[in-house]
Structures are given as structure tokens and as C-alpha cells.
PDB file of C-alpha atoms and ligand atoms in Angstrom:
ATOM      1  CA  ASN A 223     -33.893 -12.825  13.108  1.00  0.00           C
ATOM      2  CA  PHE A 224     -37.294 -11.423  14.021  1.00  0.00           C
ATOM      3  CA  VAL A 225     -36.282  -7.756  13.881  1.00  0.00           C
ATOM      4  CA  TYR A 226     -34.980  -8.202  10.325  1.00  0.00           C
ATOM      5  CA  PHE A 227     -38.151 -10.043   9.456  1.00  0.00           C
ATOM      6  CA  LEU A 228     -40.375  -7.214  10.698  1.00  0.00           C
ATOM      7  CA  ARG A 229     -38.218  -4.650   8.909  1.00  0.00           C
ATOM      8  CA  GLY A 230     -38.729  -6.751   5.789  1.00  0.00           C
ATOM      9  CA  LEU A 231     -42.496  -6.542   6.252  1.00  0.00           C
ATOM     10  CA  SER A 232     -42.428  -2.796   6.709  1.00  0.00           C
ATOM     11  CA  PHE A 233     -40.322  -2.528   3.557  1.00  0.00           C
ATOM     12  CA  ILE A 234     -42.995  -4.539   1.705  1.00  0.00           C
ATOM     13  CA  ALA A 235     -45.704  -2.318   3.199  1.00  0.00           C
ATOM     14  CA  GLU A 236     -43.913   0.800   1.924  1.00  0.00           C
ATOM     15  CA  ARG A 237     -43.668  -0.638  -1.570  1.00  0.00           C
ATOM     16  CA  ILE A 238     -47.360  -1.547  -1.614  1.00  0.00           C
ATOM     17  CA  LYS A 239     -48.221   1.965  -0.412  1.00  0.00           C
ATOM     18  CA  GLU A 240     -46.297   3.428  -3.319  1.00  0.00           C
ATOM     19  CA  LYS A 241     -47.570   0.960  -5.879  1.00  0.00           C
ATOM     20  CA  PHE A 242     -51.253   1.397  -4.981  1.00  0.00           C
ATOM     21  CA  ASP A 243     -51.110   4.902  -3.534  1.00  0.00           C
ATOM     22  CA  CYS A 244     -52.590   3.863  -0.149  1.00  0.00           C
ATOM     23  CA  GLU A 245     -52.253   6.078   2.905  1.00  0.00           C
ATOM     24  CA  ASP A 246     -51.435   3.103   5.108  1.00  0.00           C
ATOM     25  CA  VAL A 247     -50.665  -0.606   4.704  1.00  0.00           C
ATOM     26  CA  LEU A 248     -50.421  -2.994   7.661  1.00  0.00           C
ATOM     27  CA  ILE A 249     -49.071  -6.500   7.195  1.00  0.00           C
ATOM     28  CA  ILE A 250     -49.562  -9.440   9.554  1.00  0.00           C
ATOM     29  CA  PRO A 251     -46.828 -12.132   9.364  1.00  0.00           C
ATOM     30  CA  GLY A 252     -47.977 -15.432   7.789  1.00  0.00           C
ATOM     31  CA  ASP A 253     -50.552 -16.465   5.214  1.00  0.00           C
ATOM     32  CA  SER A 254     -54.203 -16.861   6.189  1.00  0.00           C
ATOM     33  CA  ASP A 255     -54.694 -19.381   3.360  1.00  0.00           C
ATOM     34  CA  ARG A 256     -52.421 -21.729   5.309  1.00  0.00           C
ATOM     35  CA  ASP A 257     -53.005 -20.716   8.885  1.00  0.00           C
ATOM     36  CA  GLU A 258     -56.392 -19.729  10.349  1.00  0.00           C
ATOM     37  CA  THR A 259     -54.794 -17.869  13.254  1.00  0.00           C
ATOM     38  CA  VAL A 260     -53.489 -15.279  10.793  1.00  0.00           C
ATOM     39  CA  LYS A 261     -57.094 -14.319   9.998  1.00  0.00           C
ATOM     40  CA  LYS A 262     -57.701 -13.792  13.702  1.00  0.00           C
ATOM     41  CA  GLN A 263     -54.680 -11.497  13.776  1.00  0.00           C
ATOM     42  CA  LEU A 264     -56.083  -9.566  10.812  1.00  0.00           C
ATOM     43  CA  GLY A 265     -59.284  -9.084  12.796  1.00  0.00           C
ATOM     44  CA  ARG A 266     -57.382  -7.877  15.843  1.00  0.00           C
ATOM     45  CA  GLU A 267     -55.312  -5.447  13.803  1.00  0.00           C
ATOM     46  CA  ALA A 268     -58.426  -4.068  12.087  1.00  0.00           C
ATOM     47  CA  ALA A 269     -60.161  -3.701  15.460  1.00  0.00           C
ATOM     48  CA  ALA A 270     -57.187  -1.745  16.839  1.00  0.00           C
ATOM     49  CA  TYR A 271     -57.048   0.485  13.761  1.00  0.00           C
ATOM     50  CA  LEU A 272     -60.778   1.116  13.947  1.00  0.00           C
ATOM     51  CA  ARG A 273     -60.466   2.127  17.585  1.00  0.00           C
ATOM     52  CA  SER A 274     -57.640   4.503  16.793  1.00  0.00           C
ATOM     53  CA  CYS A 275     -59.756   6.491  14.342  1.00  0.00           C
ATOM     54  CA  LEU A 276     -63.124   6.274  16.064  1.00  0.00           C
ATOM     55  CA  LYS A 277     -64.690   9.558  17.172  1.00  0.00           C
ATOM     56  CA  SER A 278     -67.741  10.250  19.235  1.00  0.00           C
ATOM     57  CA  GLY A 279     -70.941  10.219  17.177  1.00  0.00           C
ATOM     58  CA  ASP A 280     -69.409   8.197  14.319  1.00  0.00           C
ATOM     59  CA  VAL A 281     -71.401   5.815  12.154  1.00  0.00           C
ATOM     60  CA  ILE A 282     -69.448   2.645  11.304  1.00  0.00           C
ATOM     61  CA  ALA A 283     -70.593   0.486   8.386  1.00  0.00           C
ATOM     62  CA  VAL A 284     -69.318  -3.085   8.151  1.00  0.00           C
ATOM     63  CA  THR A 285     -69.537  -5.834   5.550  1.00  0.00           C
ATOM     64  CA  GLY A 286     -69.740  -9.583   6.109  1.00  0.00           C
ATOM     65  CA  GLY A 287     -67.366 -12.476   5.418  1.00  0.00           C
ATOM     66  CA  THR A 288     -65.026 -14.776   7.305  1.00  0.00           C
ATOM     67  CA  THR A 289     -62.335 -12.123   7.667  1.00  0.00           C
ATOM     68  CA  MET A 290     -64.741  -9.429   8.862  1.00  0.00           C
ATOM     69  CA  ALA A 291     -66.205 -11.936  11.333  1.00  0.00           C
ATOM     70  CA  GLN A 292     -62.859 -11.731  13.167  1.00  0.00           C
ATOM     71  CA  VAL A 293     -63.087  -7.968  13.710  1.00  0.00           C
ATOM     72  CA  PRO A 294     -65.629  -7.985  16.592  1.00  0.00           C
ATOM     73  CA  LYS A 295     -63.859 -11.018  18.037  1.00  0.00           C
ATOM     74  CA  GLY A 296     -60.616  -9.058  18.021  1.00  0.00           C
ATOM     75  CA  MET A 297     -62.197  -6.047  19.740  1.00  0.00           C
ATOM     76  CA  PRO A 298     -62.023  -5.910  23.524  1.00  0.00           C
ATOM     77  CA  HIS A 299     -65.170  -5.071  25.524  1.00  0.00           C
ATOM     78  CA  LEU A 300     -65.131  -1.287  25.785  1.00  0.00           C
ATOM     79  CA  THR A 301     -67.183   1.539  27.195  1.00  0.00           C
ATOM     80  CA  GLY A 302     -67.486   5.173  26.192  1.00  0.00           C
ATOM     81  CA  TYR A 303     -68.849   4.568  22.705  1.00  0.00           C
ATOM     82  CA  GLU A 304     -72.539   4.777  23.553  1.00  0.00           C
ATOM     83  CA  ASP A 305     -73.042   7.459  20.908  1.00  0.00           C
ATOM     84  CA  VAL A 306     -71.381   5.455  18.141  1.00  0.00           C
ATOM     85  CA  MET A 307     -73.664   3.645  15.682  1.00  0.00           C
ATOM     86  CA  VAL A 308     -72.810   0.422  13.853  1.00  0.00           C
ATOM     87  CA  VAL A 309     -74.704  -0.587  10.701  1.00  0.00           C
ATOM     88  CA  PRO A 310     -74.274  -3.185   7.955  1.00  0.00           C
ATOM     89  CA  ALA A 311     -72.881  -1.619   4.776  1.00  0.00           C
ATOM     90  CA  ARG A 312     -75.391  -3.391   2.532  1.00  0.00           C
ATOM     91  CA  GLY A 313     -78.493  -5.526   2.699  1.00  0.00           C
ATOM     92  CA  GLY A 314     -78.563  -9.328   2.404  1.00  0.00           C
ATOM     93  CA  LEU A 315     -76.044 -10.618  -0.075  1.00  0.00           C
ATOM     94  CA  GLY A 316     -76.639 -14.319   0.448  1.00  0.00           C
ATOM     95  CA  GLU A 317     -74.103 -15.038   3.174  1.00  0.00           C
ATOM     96  CA  ARG A 318     -74.593 -17.528   5.977  1.00  0.00           C
ATOM     97  CA  VAL A 319     -75.961 -15.861   9.105  1.00  0.00           C
ATOM     98  CA  GLU A 320     -72.651 -15.989  11.045  1.00  0.00           C
ATOM     99  CA  LEU A 321     -70.966 -14.229   8.153  1.00  0.00           C
ATOM    100  CA  GLN A 322     -73.630 -11.634   7.447  1.00  0.00           C
ATOM    101  CA  ALA A 323     -72.952  -7.941   7.835  1.00  0.00           C
ATOM    102  CA  ASN A 324     -75.971  -7.672  10.181  1.00  0.00           C
ATOM    103  CA  THR A 325     -74.473 -10.223  12.569  1.00  0.00           C
ATOM    104  CA  ILE A 326     -71.054  -8.592  12.503  1.00  0.00           C
ATOM    105  CA  ALA A 327     -72.559  -5.125  13.055  1.00  0.00           C
ATOM    106  CA  ALA A 328     -74.472  -6.336  16.117  1.00  0.00           C
ATOM    107  CA  GLU A 329     -71.408  -8.126  17.539  1.00  0.00           C
ATOM    108  CA  LEU A 330     -69.156  -5.145  16.993  1.00  0.00           C
ATOM    109  CA  ALA A 331     -71.676  -2.815  18.636  1.00  0.00           C
ATOM    110  CA  GLY A 332     -71.790  -5.265  21.551  1.00  0.00           C
ATOM    111  CA  ARG A 333     -68.013  -5.021  22.034  1.00  0.00           C
ATOM    112  CA  LEU A 334     -67.996  -1.234  21.791  1.00  0.00           C
ATOM    113  CA  GLY A 335     -71.080  -0.766  23.922  1.00  0.00           C
ATOM    114  CA  ALA A 336     -72.383   1.170  20.892  1.00  0.00           C
ATOM    115  CA  GLN A 337     -75.784   1.417  19.193  1.00  0.00           C
ATOM    116  CA  TYR A 338     -76.679  -0.587  16.121  1.00  0.00           C
ATOM    117  CA  ARG A 339     -79.375  -0.771  13.459  1.00  0.00           C
ATOM    118  CA  LEU A 340     -79.842  -3.742  11.173  1.00  0.00           C
ATOM    119  CA  LEU A 341     -81.061  -3.973   7.622  1.00  0.00           C
ATOM    120  CA  TYR A 342     -83.583  -6.672   6.779  1.00  0.00           C
ATOM    121  CA  VAL A 343     -83.729  -6.876   3.022  1.00  0.00           C
ATOM    122  CA  PRO A 344     -84.095 -10.262   1.338  1.00  0.00           C
ATOM    123  CA  ASP A 345     -81.793 -11.229  -1.513  1.00  0.00           C
ATOM    124  CA  ASN A 346     -82.516 -11.045  -5.201  1.00  0.00           C
ATOM    125  CA  LEU A 347     -85.718  -9.042  -5.024  1.00  0.00           C
ATOM    126  CA  GLY A 348     -87.306  -7.880  -8.238  1.00  0.00           C
ATOM    127  CA  PRO A 349     -87.154  -4.124  -8.931  1.00  0.00           C
ATOM    128  CA  GLU A 350     -90.724  -3.442  -7.777  1.00  0.00           C
ATOM    129  CA  ALA A 351     -90.395  -5.280  -4.475  1.00  0.00           C
ATOM    130  CA  MET A 352     -87.039  -3.566  -3.899  1.00  0.00           C
ATOM    131  CA  GLU A 353     -88.562  -0.191  -4.604  1.00  0.00           C
ATOM    132  CA  SER A 354     -91.336  -0.675  -2.068  1.00  0.00           C
ATOM    133  CA  ILE A 355     -89.050  -2.111   0.607  1.00  0.00           C
ATOM    134  CA  VAL A 356     -86.582   0.764   0.468  1.00  0.00           C
ATOM    135  CA  ASN A 357     -89.479   3.147   0.968  1.00  0.00           C
ATOM    136  CA  GLU A 358     -90.487   1.529   4.245  1.00  0.00           C
ATOM    137  CA  PRO A 359     -89.788   4.151   6.939  1.00  0.00           C
ATOM    138  CA  GLY A 360     -87.757   1.770   9.157  1.00  0.00           C
ATOM    139  CA  ILE A 361     -85.591   0.666   6.261  1.00  0.00           C
ATOM    140  CA  ARG A 362     -85.206   4.191   4.949  1.00  0.00           C
ATOM    141  CA  GLU A 363     -83.893   5.312   8.292  1.00  0.00           C
ATOM    142  CA  VAL A 364     -81.193   2.616   8.288  1.00  0.00           C
ATOM    143  CA  ILE A 365     -80.264   3.326   4.676  1.00  0.00           C
ATOM    144  CA  SER A 366     -79.806   7.010   5.449  1.00  0.00           C
ATOM    145  CA  LEU A 367     -77.553   6.126   8.400  1.00  0.00           C
ATOM    146  CA  ILE A 368     -75.498   3.869   6.116  1.00  0.00           C
ATOM    147  CA  ARG A 369     -75.167   6.663   3.567  1.00  0.00           C
ATOM    148  CA  ARG A 370     -73.657   8.974   6.148  1.00  0.00           C
ATOM    149  CA  ALA A 371     -71.146   6.423   7.439  1.00  0.00           C
ATOM    150  CA  ASP A 372     -67.924   7.987   8.693  1.00  0.00           C
ATOM    151  CA  ILE A 373     -65.962   4.743   8.724  1.00  0.00           C
ATOM    152  CA  VAL A 374     -66.348   1.613   6.600  1.00  0.00           C
ATOM    153  CA  VAL A 375     -64.650  -1.670   7.411  1.00  0.00           C
ATOM    154  CA  HIS A 376     -64.891  -4.175   4.571  1.00  0.00           C
ATOM    155  CA  GLY A 377     -63.558  -7.434   3.180  1.00  0.00           C
ATOM    156  CA  ILE A 378     -62.462  -8.217  -0.374  1.00  0.00           C
ATOM    157  CA  GLY A 379     -63.094 -11.596  -1.990  1.00  0.00           C
ATOM    158  CA  GLY A 380     -62.267 -13.569  -5.115  1.00  0.00           C
ATOM    159  CA  ALA A 381     -65.026 -13.214  -7.735  1.00  0.00           C
ATOM    160  CA  GLU A 382     -65.785 -16.873  -8.368  1.00  0.00           C
ATOM    161  CA  GLU A 383     -65.619 -17.922  -4.747  1.00  0.00           C
ATOM    162  CA  MET A 384     -67.927 -15.114  -3.675  1.00  0.00           C
ATOM    163  CA  ALA A 385     -70.384 -15.680  -6.519  1.00  0.00           C
ATOM    164  CA  ARG A 386     -70.678 -19.328  -5.489  1.00  0.00           C
ATOM    165  CA  ARG A 387     -70.864 -18.597  -1.792  1.00  0.00           C
ATOM    166  CA  ARG A 388     -73.674 -16.150  -2.455  1.00  0.00           C
ATOM    167  CA  GLY A 389     -75.588 -18.707  -4.473  1.00  0.00           C
ATOM    168  CA  LEU A 390     -75.619 -16.963  -7.850  1.00  0.00           C
ATOM    169  CA  SER A 391     -76.818 -19.221 -10.662  1.00  0.00           C
ATOM    170  CA  GLU A 392     -74.337 -21.050 -12.887  1.00  0.00           C
ATOM    171  CA  ASP A 393     -75.429 -18.878 -15.804  1.00  0.00           C
ATOM    172  CA  VAL A 394     -74.725 -15.679 -13.942  1.00  0.00           C
ATOM    173  CA  ILE A 395     -71.413 -17.014 -12.629  1.00  0.00           C
ATOM    174  CA  ARG A 396     -70.365 -17.923 -16.160  1.00  0.00           C
ATOM    175  CA  GLN A 397     -71.322 -14.459 -17.364  1.00  0.00           C
ATOM    176  CA  ILE A 398     -69.459 -12.703 -14.561  1.00  0.00           C
ATOM    177  CA  LEU A 399     -66.317 -14.719 -15.219  1.00  0.00           C
ATOM    178  CA  LYS A 400     -66.635 -14.171 -18.955  1.00  0.00           C
ATOM    179  CA  ASN A 401     -66.663 -10.448 -18.214  1.00  0.00           C
ATOM    180  CA  GLY A 402     -63.288 -10.936 -16.571  1.00  0.00           C
ATOM    181  CA  ALA A 403     -64.308 -10.605 -12.907  1.00  0.00           C
ATOM    182  CA  VAL A 404     -61.550 -11.448 -10.436  1.00  0.00           C
ATOM    183  CA  ALA A 405     -62.648  -9.534  -7.323  1.00  0.00           C
ATOM    184  CA  GLU A 406     -65.781  -8.898  -5.325  1.00  0.00           C
ATOM    185  CA  ALA A 407     -66.584  -6.339  -2.636  1.00  0.00           C
ATOM    186  CA  PHE A 408     -69.953  -5.069  -1.341  1.00  0.00           C
ATOM    187  CA  GLY A 409     -71.726  -7.231  -3.944  1.00  0.00           C
ATOM    188  CA  PHE A 410     -69.851  -5.550  -6.821  1.00  0.00           C
ATOM    189  CA  TYR A 411     -67.597  -7.584  -9.111  1.00  0.00           C
ATOM    190  CA  PHE A 412     -64.426  -6.124 -10.629  1.00  0.00           C
ATOM    191  CA  ASP A 413     -62.125  -7.153 -13.475  1.00  0.00           C
ATOM    192  CA  ARG A 414     -58.349  -7.021 -13.137  1.00  0.00           C
ATOM    193  CA  GLU A 415     -58.245  -3.374 -14.132  1.00  0.00           C
ATOM    194  CA  GLY A 416     -60.669  -2.529 -11.324  1.00  0.00           C
ATOM    195  CA  ARG A 417     -63.681  -1.968 -13.589  1.00  0.00           C
ATOM    196  CA  ILE A 418     -67.124  -2.938 -12.276  1.00  0.00           C
ATOM    197  CA  VAL A 419     -68.412  -5.816 -14.414  1.00  0.00           C
ATOM    198  CA  TYR A 420     -71.421  -6.966 -12.399  1.00  0.00           C
ATOM    199  CA  THR A 421     -73.546  -5.636  -9.525  1.00  0.00           C
ATOM    200  CA  THR A 422     -75.776  -7.632  -7.161  1.00  0.00           C
ATOM    201  CA  THR A 423     -79.175  -6.073  -6.549  1.00  0.00           C
ATOM    202  CA  SER A 424     -79.122  -4.847  -2.978  1.00  0.00           C
ATOM    203  CA  VAL A 425     -79.493  -1.680  -0.937  1.00  0.00           C
ATOM    204  CA  GLY A 426     -77.175   0.373   1.234  1.00  0.00           C
ATOM    205  CA  LEU A 427     -73.683   1.529   0.514  1.00  0.00           C
ATOM    206  CA  SER A 428     -72.444   1.527  -3.046  1.00  0.00           C
ATOM    207  CA  VAL A 429     -68.737   1.283  -3.833  1.00  0.00           C
ATOM    208  CA  LYS A 430     -69.261   4.630  -5.528  1.00  0.00           C
ATOM    209  CA  ASP A 431     -69.892   6.197  -2.106  1.00  0.00           C
ATOM    210  CA  LEU A 432     -66.516   5.101  -0.732  1.00  0.00           C
ATOM    211  CA  LYS A 433     -64.747   8.266  -1.833  1.00  0.00           C
ATOM    212  CA  ASN A 434     -66.930  10.351   0.494  1.00  0.00           C
ATOM    213  CA  ILE A 435     -66.124   8.334   3.600  1.00  0.00           C
ATOM    214  CA  ARG A 436     -63.606   9.581   6.173  1.00  0.00           C
ATOM    215  CA  LYS A 437     -61.872   6.236   6.791  1.00  0.00           C
ATOM    216  CA  VAL A 438     -62.110   3.156   4.621  1.00  0.00           C
ATOM    217  CA  ILE A 439     -60.502   0.145   6.251  1.00  0.00           C
ATOM    218  CA  ALA A 440     -60.022  -2.754   3.814  1.00  0.00           C
ATOM    219  CA  ILE A 441     -59.138  -6.092   5.344  1.00  0.00           C
ATOM    220  CA  ALA A 442     -58.164  -9.106   3.233  1.00  0.00           C
ATOM    221  CA  GLY A 443     -55.377 -11.655   3.375  1.00  0.00           C
ATOM    222  CA  GLY A 444     -54.195 -14.970   1.945  1.00  0.00           C
ATOM    223  CA  SER A 445     -51.830 -15.372  -1.015  1.00  0.00           C
ATOM    224  CA  GLY A 446     -54.721 -16.665  -3.149  1.00  0.00           C
ATOM    225  CA  LYS A 447     -56.555 -13.364  -2.731  1.00  0.00           C
ATOM    226  CA  ALA A 448     -53.768 -11.195  -4.110  1.00  0.00           C
ATOM    227  CA  PRO A 449     -55.285 -10.842  -7.625  1.00  0.00           C
ATOM    228  CA  ALA A 450     -58.624  -9.845  -6.057  1.00  0.00           C
ATOM    229  CA  ILE A 451     -57.010  -7.332  -3.702  1.00  0.00           C
ATOM    230  CA  ARG A 452     -54.997  -5.856  -6.540  1.00  0.00           C
ATOM    231  CA  ALA A 453     -58.107  -5.454  -8.722  1.00  0.00           C
ATOM    232  CA  PHE A 454     -60.089  -3.813  -5.950  1.00  0.00           C
ATOM    233  CA  LEU A 455     -57.231  -1.429  -5.080  1.00  0.00           C
ATOM    234  CA  LYS A 456     -57.290  -0.292  -8.694  1.00  0.00           C
ATOM    235  CA  TYR A 457     -60.915   0.676  -8.219  1.00  0.00           C
ATOM    236  CA  HIS A 458     -60.592   2.316  -4.835  1.00  0.00           C
ATOM    237  CA  ARG A 459     -57.661   3.393  -2.733  1.00  0.00           C
ATOM    238  CA  PRO A 460     -58.634   2.636   0.889  1.00  0.00           C
ATOM    239  CA  THR A 461     -57.323   4.670   3.827  1.00  0.00           C
ATOM    240  CA  VAL A 462     -55.669   1.507   5.056  1.00  0.00           C
ATOM    241  CA  LEU A 463     -55.179  -1.980   3.683  1.00  0.00           C
ATOM    242  CA  ILE A 464     -54.792  -4.559   6.417  1.00  0.00           C
ATOM    243  CA  THR A 465     -53.405  -7.704   4.890  1.00  0.00           C
ATOM    244  CA  ASP A 466     -51.046 -10.590   5.550  1.00  0.00           C
ATOM    245  CA  GLU A 467     -47.580 -11.452   4.360  1.00  0.00           C
ATOM    246  CA  GLY A 468     -48.848 -14.110   1.937  1.00  0.00           C
ATOM    247  CA  ALA A 469     -51.047 -11.638   0.050  1.00  0.00           C
ATOM    248  CA  ALA A 470     -48.572  -8.768   0.381  1.00  0.00           C
ATOM    249  CA  ARG A 471     -45.677 -10.648  -1.225  1.00  0.00           C
ATOM    250  CA  LYS A 472     -47.909 -11.739  -4.108  1.00  0.00           C
ATOM    251  CA  LEU A 473     -49.229  -8.194  -4.545  1.00  0.00           C
ATOM    252  CA  LEU A 474     -45.716  -7.022  -5.318  1.00  0.00           C
ATOM    253  CA  GLU A 475     -45.090  -9.904  -7.711  1.00  0.00           C
ATOM    254  CA  ILE A 476     -48.089  -9.444  -9.994  1.00  0.00           C
ATOM    255  CA  GLU A 477     -47.774  -6.751 -12.602  1.00  0.00           C
TER     256      GLU A 477
HETATM  257  C1  BG6 B  29     -67.187  -9.316   2.702  1.00  0.00           C
HETATM  258  C2  BG6 B  29     -67.445  -8.424   1.574  1.00  0.00           C
HETATM  259  O1  BG6 B  29     -66.910  -8.464   3.745  1.00  0.00           O
HETATM  260  O2  BG6 B  29     -66.052 -10.100   2.573  1.00  0.00           O
HETATM  261  C3  BG6 B  29     -67.275  -9.151   0.332  1.00  0.00           C
HETATM  262  O3  BG6 B  29     -68.745  -7.882   1.582  1.00  0.00           O
HETATM  263  C4  BG6 B  29     -65.980  -9.899   0.292  1.00  0.00           C
HETATM  264  O4  BG6 B  29     -67.369  -8.214  -0.654  1.00  0.00           O
HETATM  265  C5  BG6 B  29     -65.949 -10.848   1.417  1.00  0.00           C
HETATM  266  O5  BG6 B  29     -65.844 -10.546  -0.924  1.00  0.00           O
HETATM  267  C6  BG6 B  29     -64.722 -11.693   1.545  1.00  0.00           C
HETATM  268  O6  BG6 B  29     -65.037 -12.741   2.415  1.00  0.00           O
HETATM  269  P1  BG6 B  29     -63.966 -13.575   3.186  1.00  0.00           P
HETATM  270  O7  BG6 B  29     -64.731 -14.675   3.803  1.00  0.00           O
HETATM  271  O8  BG6 B  29     -62.987 -14.033   2.165  1.00  0.00           O
HETATM  272  O9  BG6 B  29     -63.363 -12.651   4.163  1.00  0.00           O
END
């Protein structure tokens, strides 16, 4: 029955906590690869978790993606967070507008009644153009806000899928895969041991900054994403992993 089922999920959560040394693991029943409503639930759960750790004056940095897009949608309209700031974690990474971190930051701020700043940095700039853009006062201000983020909410993706979705060239995709990439997060690609094997040129938060952030909320589900989640968890242990049953069961299976 349902009570046994939920106990089963909390048993799985405990085992994932131990295996990956996470502070917290939350598991939504179902598999978002098979059922879109599970992704909505992931968004709702992440929104509730975010609310529970939000303090006055916090800076929240968010990434993009279809899972992250459900976080603002899962957040009720609130008041009392006028002094909270929401920013995108990184500049343009080639996502469609609805899935961009900028869009999600603005929507989340709208739900919280919070402030937001956006980052307008085009993709794939050469080093010189990048250098001059990041020195623009308006952009510098946003980057410094991002660097002092108190909370980060981010998605995790499969390497090949994300490389294609972000429009990397076939040559680069081949190279990334040859280097063993299985996961992507924040524009960084990781092999199965959690080593960075490729980095997209962009500005903002680096995965290397994650260790200095008070709460890192990782949200990713779907049985097909388990290898990517596993690889990323080897790189960084988030405060909480919010996932679904499909991914969670697979995470325990793979060695
Ligand atoms: C984004 C991250 O939040 O989500 C990416 O910036 C990640 O690093 C992606 O790969 C995953 O997208 P989706 O659509 O599978 O949730």
C-alpha cells in the first residue's frame, strides 16, 4: 500500500544519502522520463525547499532547463521577500528563451515578490569580446551579485543532449564525448568520475564556486539521467538532491 511505498522511497533516499554523502535527498514518486507531471512535482518540491531555507537579504542564483522552468511555476505568489534578489547563475548558454536562466530568474522573482537582475551576455564570444563585456559596469554589478549567491538552484543534464540543445558544433560534441563526458551542469561537462572535461565560455558562477555557497539545491529526475546525476554528484555534493523515483532507483543500481 501507499504507506509502504513511501517508506520504500525514504529507504532509497537514505541509501543515496550514504552513497553520495548528501545532506538531504528528496524523492518524488514516478519517473519524469515517462510522465511530465513528475517534473512539475519536482519543481514544486524544489520551490518548497527553497522557501524553507530562504532568509531575508539572500541572493538566489538559478540555472535554466526544462526542470528548472518548473520551479517558479511550483512557487505560490508570496510577499515578504522584497529584499531577496534573484539572478541567473550564468550568462547565455544557448537555451531557448523559455528555458533560459534569465527567464526563470525573472519568473521566480515575480512569484516571491523579490528583486531580480538579468545577465545579457551572448553565447560563444571570443576572449577579447568577453573581456570587454564583463568589464561593463552593469554586467560587473550582476556578476558580483552572482558571486555572492547564498542559494543556488540548478539542473543537471546528460552531456550529449545538452551539447546538442545548446547548439555546439558536431566537432566539439564528438570531442566532448571522446573525453568521456556523461553529465553537464552550468555549462561544464563531466566524465563518469566527476572530472571536468569541457567548459563552455560564459560568465557568472563557476562550478568551482559551489563549495562556498550556503545551500545548493540540485534538481534532476528521469531514469535516463541517472548516469549524469551520479557523475555530477561525484564532482559536487549538493545540500539537497531533489529527484524522482526513476532516477533514484537507477542511482542505486549503477556502480
Ligand atoms: C540547467 C543546467 O539548469 O538544466 C544545465 O544549467 C542542465 O546544466 C540542464 O544540464 C538540464 O536541463 P533539463 O531540461 O534536463 O532540466
